[in-house]
């Protein structure tokens, strides 16, 4: 899911883990006039959720038109959701740290793997352990920086095609609240967006630093409010391309990252193999606790059970955005291929399998899903499934030209109160970094206009 990861919790005033799905508002420049007209008509009709009935189908048509204009082969067709999900459940091509050009990357590899690599090149095992130290403690960014290694070994690594796997910074955007967004330029010239979100004490010292990382370049799921989805999909990120985002945040803040949220560009469950590899490295190599990490998803069939088998101690965050299947399918088109009942059943199984709570996120869109009756329906749903009973409520953060609007504060409070009457607690998250292109994918879109290159 795409992100925007940057919220704090009201009233607790602590930065809760995530946020991405929400801030991703549409880049209206990519919407067709048909899409706008349909949405406008729906609003004039009184903006009830039921009146959104024709919105999804028209929106689908609009998506197809945009896809035709942009040549984005990842765009949905008449069975777009199934196509996208098909890509998710199919074997992930190239889960190793090897790119299409044959480049091989050391970052993301375990100590054991690096020892094996050293031995395969005729070196002793301790040379592999040295590389591990150089990558994750010294933070060497190139093999030239491997000063402790013999020249002949470094030459052997280079001649075998090995690189560290750090990408140059393309752009940095700083917010007055301390949030920093960074664009990294990958070897194939695609840009990937990462956010660093600090929490500081009264003296200004950082007490927590959260990295909101992307898992894909773009996203194929195209949630209605999401800038990342509107920007098109290019490819999955390799494990090292996820890990390096955390290191980039540490470099910018000159501070250790304490928390990681997979809430940046892309849907982590569509790139699960590489996300799990990156999660392993962040935990075992960079030493970020599993409980300090959150994986967020809108839900992809057949992936939660697979994730549960890994028994991670990280939080699973589900972006619901609606209390029923009909409305959810309109906001999250890919949900048409994953009924809400099936998703919550899988969440329940995940909880029973791992013992880890599942958190829920709900982006409030003015006049779409923000009525007290929506809150009551949502509370009844979560109570029925005995799933946590806590919701992170995210007032939508509109961007320029967005067709969606932020709900009024009174509507937000009424929504939270309606949840509370049914014993579902809620945190209201506010976006941080508003002056740094806060919506997920927005900064990338500013610098890399669609169509972005699509992998063959
Ligand atoms: S389009 Fe993709 S990145 Fe955006 S909110 Fe949906 S799943 Fe997340």
Coordinates of C-alpha atoms and ligand atoms in Angstrom, one line a residue:
X1 CA 0.0 0.0 0.0
X2 CA 1.1 3.3 -0.7
X3 CA 1.8 5.6 1.8
X4 CA 2.0 8.5 3.3
X5 CA 3.2 7.6 6.1
X6 CA 3.4 10.2 8.3
X7 CA 1.0 10.8 11.0
X8 CA 0.7 11.3 14.5
X9 CA -1.8 10.0 16.9
X10 CA -4.3 12.3 18.4
X11 CA -4.9 12.4 21.3
X12 CA -1.9 10.4 22.3
X13 CA 0.4 12.7 20.4
X14 CA 2.7 9.8 19.8
X15 CA 3.7 9.0 16.2
X16 CA 2.0 5.7 15.5
X17 CA 3.5 3.5 13.0
X18 CA 2.2 4.4 9.7
X19 CA 0.1 5.7 7.4
X20 CA 0.5 5.4 3.9
X21 CA -2.6 4.5 2.1
X22 CA -4.3 7.6 3.0
X23 CA -2.1 10.3 2.0
X24 CA -2.0 9.0 -1.4
X25 CA -4.4 11.2 -3.0
X26 CA -5.1 11.1 -6.7
X27 CA -3.0 13.1 -8.9
X28 CA -5.9 14.6 -10.7
X29 CA -3.8 15.4 -13.7
X30 CA -3.9 11.8 -14.5
X31 CA -7.7 11.5 -14.3
X32 CA -9.8 11.6 -17.3
X33 CA -12.6 14.1 -17.7
X34 CA -15.0 11.2 -17.6
X35 CA -13.8 10.3 -14.2
X36 CA -14.2 13.9 -13.0
X37 CA -17.6 14.2 -14.5
X38 CA -18.9 11.0 -12.9
X39 CA -17.5 12.0 -9.6
X40 CA -19.0 15.5 -9.9
X41 CA -22.4 14.1 -10.7
X42 CA -22.2 11.7 -7.8
X43 CA -21.4 14.6 -5.4
X44 CA -24.3 16.7 -6.8
X45 CA -26.6 13.8 -6.1
X46 CA -26.0 14.2 -2.4
X47 CA -22.8 12.2 -1.9
X48 CA -24.3 9.2 -0.2
X49 CA -22.3 6.1 -0.4
X50 CA -25.0 4.3 -2.3
X51 CA -25.0 7.0 -5.0
X52 CA -21.4 6.0 -5.7
X53 CA -22.8 3.0 -7.4
X54 CA -21.8 3.8 -10.9
X55 CA -18.6 5.5 -9.9
X56 CA -16.6 2.4 -9.8
X57 CA -17.5 1.2 -13.3
X58 CA -17.0 4.6 -14.7
X59 CA -13.8 5.0 -12.8
X60 CA -12.7 1.7 -14.3
X61 CA -13.4 3.1 -17.8
X62 CA -11.4 6.2 -16.9
X63 CA -8.5 4.1 -15.7
X64 CA -8.5 2.2 -19.0
X65 CA -8.5 5.5 -20.9
X66 CA -5.6 6.7 -18.9
X67 CA -3.8 3.4 -19.4
X68 CA -4.4 3.7 -23.2
X69 CA -3.0 7.2 -23.1
X70 CA 0.0 6.3 -21.1
X71 CA 0.7 2.9 -22.5
X72 CA 0.9 1.5 -18.9
X73 CA 0.7 -2.2 -19.4
X74 CA 0.1 -2.7 -15.7
X75 CA -3.2 -0.8 -15.8
X76 CA -6.4 -2.7 -15.1
X77 CA -8.4 -4.1 -17.9
X78 CA -11.8 -5.6 -17.6
X79 CA -10.3 -8.0 -15.2
X80 CA -7.7 -5.7 -13.9
X81 CA -7.9 -6.7 -10.2
X82 CA -7.5 -10.3 -11.1
X83 CA -4.5 -9.4 -13.3
X84 CA -2.9 -7.5 -10.5
X85 CA -3.5 -10.2 -8.0
X86 CA -2.3 -12.8 -10.4
X87 CA 1.0 -11.0 -10.4
X88 CA 1.0 -11.1 -6.6
X89 CA 0.5 -14.8 -6.2
X90 CA 2.7 -15.8 -9.1
X91 CA 6.3 -16.7 -8.2
X92 CA 8.2 -13.4 -7.7
X93 CA 10.7 -13.1 -10.5
X94 CA 14.2 -12.3 -9.3
X95 CA 13.9 -12.3 -5.5
X96 CA 17.7 -12.3 -5.4
X97 CA 19.7 -9.2 -5.3
X98 CA 20.5 -9.3 -9.0
X99 CA 19.1 -6.8 -11.5
X100 CA 18.1 -7.2 -15.1
X101 CA 21.5 -6.0 -16.3
X102 CA 23.2 -8.8 -14.3
X103 CA 24.4 -6.5 -11.5
X104 CA 24.8 -8.3 -8.2
X105 CA 24.3 -6.5 -4.9
X106 CA 25.8 -7.2 -1.5
X107 CA 23.4 -5.2 0.6
X108 CA 20.6 -7.3 2.0
X109 CA 22.8 -10.4 2.2
X110 CA 23.2 -12.2 5.5
X111 CA 26.5 -12.8 7.2
X112 CA 26.2 -16.5 6.3
X113 CA 25.7 -15.6 2.6
X114 CA 28.6 -13.2 2.6
X115 CA 30.8 -15.9 4.2
X116 CA 29.8 -18.3 1.5
X117 CA 30.6 -15.7 -1.1
X118 CA 34.0 -15.0 0.3
X119 CA 34.8 -18.8 0.3
X120 CA 33.5 -19.1 -3.2
X121 CA 36.1 -16.5 -4.3
X122 CA 38.9 -18.4 -2.5
X123 CA 39.0 -16.3 0.6
X124 CA 38.7 -17.3 4.2
X125 CA 35.4 -17.2 6.1
X126 CA 36.3 -14.2 8.2
X127 CA 36.5 -12.0 5.0
X128 CA 32.8 -12.6 4.6
X129 CA 32.2 -11.4 8.2
X130 CA 34.3 -8.4 7.4
X131 CA 32.1 -7.5 4.4
X132 CA 29.1 -7.8 6.7
X133 CA 30.6 -5.3 9.1
X134 CA 31.5 -3.0 6.3
X135 CA 28.0 -3.0 4.9
X136 CA 25.9 -2.7 8.1
X137 CA 28.2 -1.1 10.7
X138 CA 30.7 1.0 8.7
X139 CA 28.0 1.6 6.1
X140 CA 30.4 1.5 3.2
X141 CA 28.7 2.7 0.0
X142 CA 31.0 1.1 -2.5
X143 CA 33.6 -1.7 -2.8
X144 CA 36.2 1.0 -3.0
X145 CA 35.4 1.8 0.6
X146 CA 36.2 -1.7 1.8
X147 CA 39.5 -0.5 3.1
X148 CA 40.1 -3.6 5.3
X149 CA 40.0 -6.0 2.4
X150 CA 43.0 -7.0 0.3
X151 CA 43.0 -5.3 -3.1
X152 CA 43.0 -8.7 -4.9
X153 CA 39.7 -9.6 -3.1
X154 CA 38.1 -6.3 -3.9
X155 CA 39.1 -6.8 -7.6
X156 CA 37.6 -10.2 -7.6
X157 CA 34.3 -8.9 -6.2
X158 CA 34.2 -6.2 -8.9
X159 CA 35.2 -8.6 -11.7
X160 CA 32.3 -10.9 -10.6
X161 CA 29.9 -8.1 -11.0
X162 CA 29.3 -7.3 -7.3
X163 CA 28.3 -3.9 -6.1
X164 CA 27.3 -2.7 -2.7
X165 CA 23.8 -1.5 -3.9
X166 CA 23.5 2.0 -2.6
X167 CA 21.7 4.5 -5.0
X168 CA 22.4 8.2 -5.3
X169 CA 20.0 10.8 -3.9
X170 CA 18.0 12.5 -6.6
X171 CA 16.0 15.0 -4.5
X172 CA 15.4 15.8 -0.8
X173 CA 12.3 17.7 0.5
X174 CA 12.3 18.9 4.0
X175 CA 9.2 19.8 6.0
X176 CA 9.0 22.4 8.8
X177 CA 8.0 19.7 11.2
X178 CA 11.2 17.8 10.6
X179 CA 9.9 15.2 8.2
X180 CA 12.2 14.5 5.3
X181 CA 11.3 12.9 2.0
X182 CA 14.0 11.6 -0.3
X183 CA 13.9 10.3 -3.8
X184 CA 16.6 7.7 -4.7
X185 CA 17.6 7.2 -8.3
X186 CA 17.8 3.5 -9.0
X187 CA 20.2 2.1 -11.5
X188 CA 17.5 2.0 -14.2
X189 CA 16.8 5.6 -13.6
X190 CA 13.5 5.0 -11.8
X191 CA 12.8 7.1 -8.7
X192 CA 11.7 5.6 -5.4
X193 CA 10.3 7.6 -2.5
X194 CA 11.2 7.2 1.1
X195 CA 10.1 9.3 4.2
X196 CA 11.9 9.8 7.4
X197 CA 9.7 10.9 10.3
X198 CA 11.4 12.0 13.5
X199 CA 9.9 12.4 17.0
X200 CA 11.8 14.8 19.1
X201 CA 11.8 15.6 22.8
X202 CA 11.5 19.1 24.2
X203 CA 15.2 19.7 23.8
X204 CA 15.0 18.7 20.2
X205 CA 16.7 15.4 20.5
X206 CA 15.3 12.6 18.3
X207 CA 13.6 10.0 20.4
X208 CA 12.2 8.0 17.6
X209 CA 13.0 7.9 13.9
X210 CA 10.6 6.1 11.6
X211 CA 11.4 5.2 8.0
X212 CA 8.5 4.8 5.7
X213 CA 9.8 2.6 2.9
X214 CA 8.5 1.8 -0.6
X215 CA 8.2 -1.8 -1.8
X216 CA 7.5 -1.2 -5.4
X217 CA 8.1 1.5 -8.0
X218 CA 4.5 2.7 -8.4
X219 CA 1.6 0.4 -7.8
X220 CA -0.8 -1.5 -10.0
X221 CA -3.8 -1.5 -7.6
X222 CA -4.9 2.1 -8.3
X223 CA -6.9 2.9 -5.2
X224 CA -9.1 5.8 -6.0
X225 CA -7.5 8.4 -3.7
X226 CA -3.8 7.4 -4.2
X227 CA -1.2 9.4 -6.0
X228 CA 1.1 6.4 -6.2
X229 CA -1.6 4.3 -8.0
X230 CA -2.3 7.1 -10.4
X231 CA 1.4 7.3 -11.2
X232 CA 1.4 3.9 -12.8
X233 CA 3.4 0.7 -12.0
X234 CA 6.9 -0.1 -13.1
X235 CA 8.5 -2.9 -11.1
X236 CA 9.1 -4.6 -7.8
X237 CA 11.9 -3.4 -5.7
X238 CA 14.8 -5.8 -4.9
X239 CA 15.6 -6.5 -1.3
X240 CA 18.6 -4.2 -1.3
X241 CA 16.5 -1.4 -2.8
X242 CA 14.3 -1.6 0.3
X243 CA 17.1 -1.9 2.8
X244 CA 19.0 1.1 1.3
X245 CA 16.0 3.3 1.9
X246 CA 16.5 2.9 5.6
X247 CA 20.2 3.6 5.3
X248 CA 19.4 6.8 3.3
X249 CA 17.1 8.0 6.1
X250 CA 19.8 7.3 8.6
X251 CA 22.3 9.3 6.5
X252 CA 20.0 12.2 6.3
X253 CA 19.2 12.4 10.0
X254 CA 22.6 11.1 11.2
X255 CA 20.5 9.0 13.5
X256 CA 19.6 5.4 13.8
X257 CA 16.2 4.4 12.4
X258 CA 14.1 2.9 15.2
X259 CA 10.9 2.0 13.4
X260 CA 10.1 0.9 9.8
X261 CA 6.7 1.0 8.2
X262 CA 6.2 -0.7 4.8
X263 CA 3.8 2.0 3.8
X264 CA 5.5 3.8 1.0
X265 CA 4.9 3.4 -2.7
X266 CA 3.5 0.0 -3.7
X267 CA 1.7 -2.9 -2.2
X268 CA 4.1 -5.0 -0.1
X269 CA 2.0 -8.1 -0.6
X270 CA 2.5 -7.8 -4.3
X271 CA 6.2 -8.2 -3.7
X272 CA 6.2 -10.4 -0.7
X273 CA 9.3 -12.5 -1.3
X274 CA 11.5 -9.4 -1.6
X275 CA 9.7 -7.6 1.3
X276 CA 10.4 -10.6 3.5
X277 CA 14.0 -10.7 2.5
X278 CA 14.4 -7.0 3.3
X279 CA 12.5 -7.5 6.6
X280 CA 15.1 -10.2 7.5
X281 CA 18.0 -7.9 6.7
X282 CA 16.6 -4.9 8.6
X283 CA 16.0 -7.1 11.6
X284 CA 19.1 -9.4 11.6
X285 CA 21.7 -7.2 9.9
X286 CA 20.7 -3.6 10.8
X287 CA 19.2 -4.8 14.1
X288 CA 15.8 -3.1 14.0
X289 CA 13.5 -5.1 16.2
X290 CA 10.7 -7.0 14.5
X291 CA 8.2 -5.3 16.8
X292 CA 9.4 -2.0 15.5
X293 CA 8.3 -2.8 12.0
X294 CA 4.8 -2.7 10.4
X295 CA 3.7 -4.2 7.1
X296 CA 0.7 -2.5 5.7
X297 CA -1.6 -3.8 3.0
X298 CA -5.0 -3.2 1.4
X299 CA -5.3 -7.0 1.2
X300 CA -4.1 -9.3 -1.5
X301 CA -5.7 -12.8 -1.7
X302 CA -3.6 -15.8 -0.7
X303 CA -0.8 -13.7 0.8
X304 CA -1.8 -13.3 4.5
X305 CA -1.6 -17.1 5.1
X306 CA 1.8 -17.2 3.5
X307 CA 2.9 -14.2 5.6
X308 CA 1.6 -15.9 8.7
X309 CA 3.8 -19.0 8.2
X310 CA 6.8 -16.7 8.8
X311 CA 5.5 -15.9 12.2
X312 CA 6.9 -12.4 12.2
X313 CA 6.6 -10.4 15.3
X314 CA 5.8 -7.3 13.3
X315 CA 2.4 -5.6 13.1
X316 CA 0.1 -6.3 10.2
X317 CA -1.9 -3.2 9.2
X318 CA -4.9 -3.6 7.0
X319 CA -6.2 -0.5 5.1
X320 CA -10.0 -1.0 5.1
X321 CA -11.3 2.4 4.1
X322 CA -14.9 1.2 4.1
X323 CA -17.2 -0.8 6.3
X324 CA -18.7 -2.9 3.6
X325 CA -17.8 -4.6 0.3
X326 CA -19.7 -2.4 -2.0
X327 CA -18.2 0.9 -0.8
X328 CA -14.7 -0.7 -0.3
X329 CA -14.7 -1.9 -3.9
X330 CA -15.4 1.6 -5.1
X331 CA -12.5 3.1 -3.1
X332 CA -10.2 0.2 -3.5
X333 CA -11.0 -1.3 -6.9
X334 CA -8.8 -4.4 -6.3
X335 CA -11.0 -5.3 -3.4
X336 CA -13.5 -6.7 -6.0
X337 CA -11.3 -9.7 -6.2
X338 CA -11.1 -10.1 -2.4
X339 CA -14.4 -10.0 -0.5
X340 CA -14.3 -8.2 2.8
X341 CA -15.5 -11.3 4.7
X342 CA -12.6 -13.3 3.2
X343 CA -10.1 -10.6 4.1
X344 CA -11.2 -10.4 7.7
X345 CA -11.3 -14.2 8.0
X346 CA -7.7 -14.3 6.8
X347 CA -6.8 -11.5 9.3
X348 CA -8.4 -13.6 12.1
X349 CA -6.3 -16.6 11.0
X350 CA -3.2 -14.5 10.9
X351 CA -3.9 -13.3 14.4
X352 CA -4.4 -16.9 15.6
X353 CA -1.3 -18.1 13.8
X354 CA 1.1 -15.4 15.0
X355 CA -0.4 -14.0 18.1
X356 CA 0.2 -10.6 16.8
X357 CA -2.5 -8.0 16.6
X358 CA -3.9 -6.8 13.4
X359 CA -4.4 -3.0 13.1
X360 CA -6.9 -1.3 10.8
X361 CA -6.6 1.9 9.0
X362 CA -9.5 3.9 7.6
X363 CA -9.0 7.0 5.5
X364 CA -11.9 9.3 6.0
X365 CA -13.2 10.9 2.7
X366 CA -15.6 13.7 3.0
X367 CA -19.1 12.6 2.1
X368 CA -17.9 9.1 1.0
X369 CA -17.2 7.0 4.0
X370 CA -17.3 9.4 7.0
X371 CA -20.8 9.2 8.3
X372 CA -21.6 7.9 11.8
X373 CA -23.6 5.0 10.2
X374 CA -20.4 4.0 8.4
X375 CA -18.6 4.0 11.8
X376 CA -21.3 1.9 13.3
X377 CA -21.2 -0.6 10.5
X378 CA -17.4 -0.7 10.8
X379 CA -17.6 -1.3 14.6
X380 CA -20.1 -4.1 14.1
X381 CA -17.8 -5.7 11.6
X382 CA -14.7 -5.7 13.7
X383 CA -16.6 -6.8 16.8
X384 CA -18.0 -9.7 14.9
X385 CA -14.6 -10.8 13.8
X386 CA -13.0 -10.1 17.2
X387 CA -10.2 -8.2 15.6
X388 CA -8.5 -5.8 17.8
X389 CA -11.2 -3.3 18.2
X390 CA -9.0 -0.4 17.4
X391 CA -9.0 1.7 14.3
X392 CA -6.5 4.3 13.1
X393 CA -8.7 7.0 11.6
X394 CA -6.9 9.1 8.9
X395 CA -8.6 12.3 7.7
X396 CA -7.9 12.4 4.0
X397 CA -5.2 14.8 3.0
X398 CA -6.2 16.3 -0.3
X399 CA -3.6 17.4 -2.8
X400 CA -4.0 19.8 -5.7
X401 CA -6.8 18.9 -8.1
X402 CA -7.9 15.9 -6.0
X403 CA -11.6 15.0 -6.4
X404 CA -11.8 13.9 -2.8
X405 CA -12.0 16.3 0.1
X406 CA -10.9 16.2 3.7
X407 CA -13.7 15.7 6.2
X408 CA -14.6 18.5 8.6
X409 CA -13.3 18.1 12.1
X410 CA -16.8 17.7 13.5
X411 CA -17.4 14.8 11.1
X412 CA -14.1 13.1 12.2
X413 CA -15.1 13.5 15.9
X414 CA -18.6 12.1 15.2
X415 CA -17.1 9.1 13.4
X416 CA -14.8 8.4 16.3
X417 CA -17.6 8.8 18.8
X418 CA -19.8 6.4 16.9
X419 CA -17.0 3.9 17.0
X420 CA -16.6 4.4 20.7
X421 CA -20.3 3.7 21.4
X422 CA -19.7 0.3 20.1
X423 CA -16.5 -0.2 22.2
X424 CA -14.1 0.3 19.3
X425 CA -11.3 2.7 20.2
X426 CA -9.8 5.0 17.6
X427 CA -6.7 7.1 17.1
X428 CA -6.9 10.1 14.8
X429 CA -3.8 10.5 12.7
X430 CA -2.7 13.7 11.3
X431 CA -0.4 14.0 8.4
X432 CA 3.1 15.2 8.9
X433 CA 5.3 16.7 6.2
X434 CA 2.5 18.6 4.5
X435 CA 4.9 21.0 3.1
X436 CA 7.0 18.3 1.7
X437 CA 4.6 16.7 -0.8
X438 CA 3.1 14.6 2.0
X439 CA 0.9 12.3 -0.1
X440 CA 2.6 9.1 -1.0
X441 CA 3.9 9.1 -4.5
X442 CA 3.2 12.8 -4.9
X443 CA 6.9 13.8 -4.8
X444 CA 7.9 11.0 -7.2
X445 CA 5.1 12.0 -9.6
X446 CA 6.4 15.5 -9.6
X447 CA 9.8 14.4 -10.8
X448 CA 8.9 11.4 -12.9
X449 CA 5.9 12.1 -14.9
X450 CA 3.8 9.3 -16.3
X451 CA 4.3 7.2 -18.3
X452 CA 7.1 5.8 -16.3
X453 CA 9.0 3.0 -18.0
X454 CA 7.3 -0.3 -17.6
X455 CA 9.4 -3.4 -17.1
X456 CA 9.3 -5.8 -20.1
Ligands
LIG1 S1 -2.8 2.2 -5.1 FE1 -1.2 0.9 -4.2 S2 0.1 2.2 -3.1 FE2 -1.8 3.4 -3.4 S3 -3.0 3.0 -1.6 FE3 -3.6 1.4 -3.1 S4 -2.3 -0.3 -2.7 FE4 -1.4 1.4 -1.6

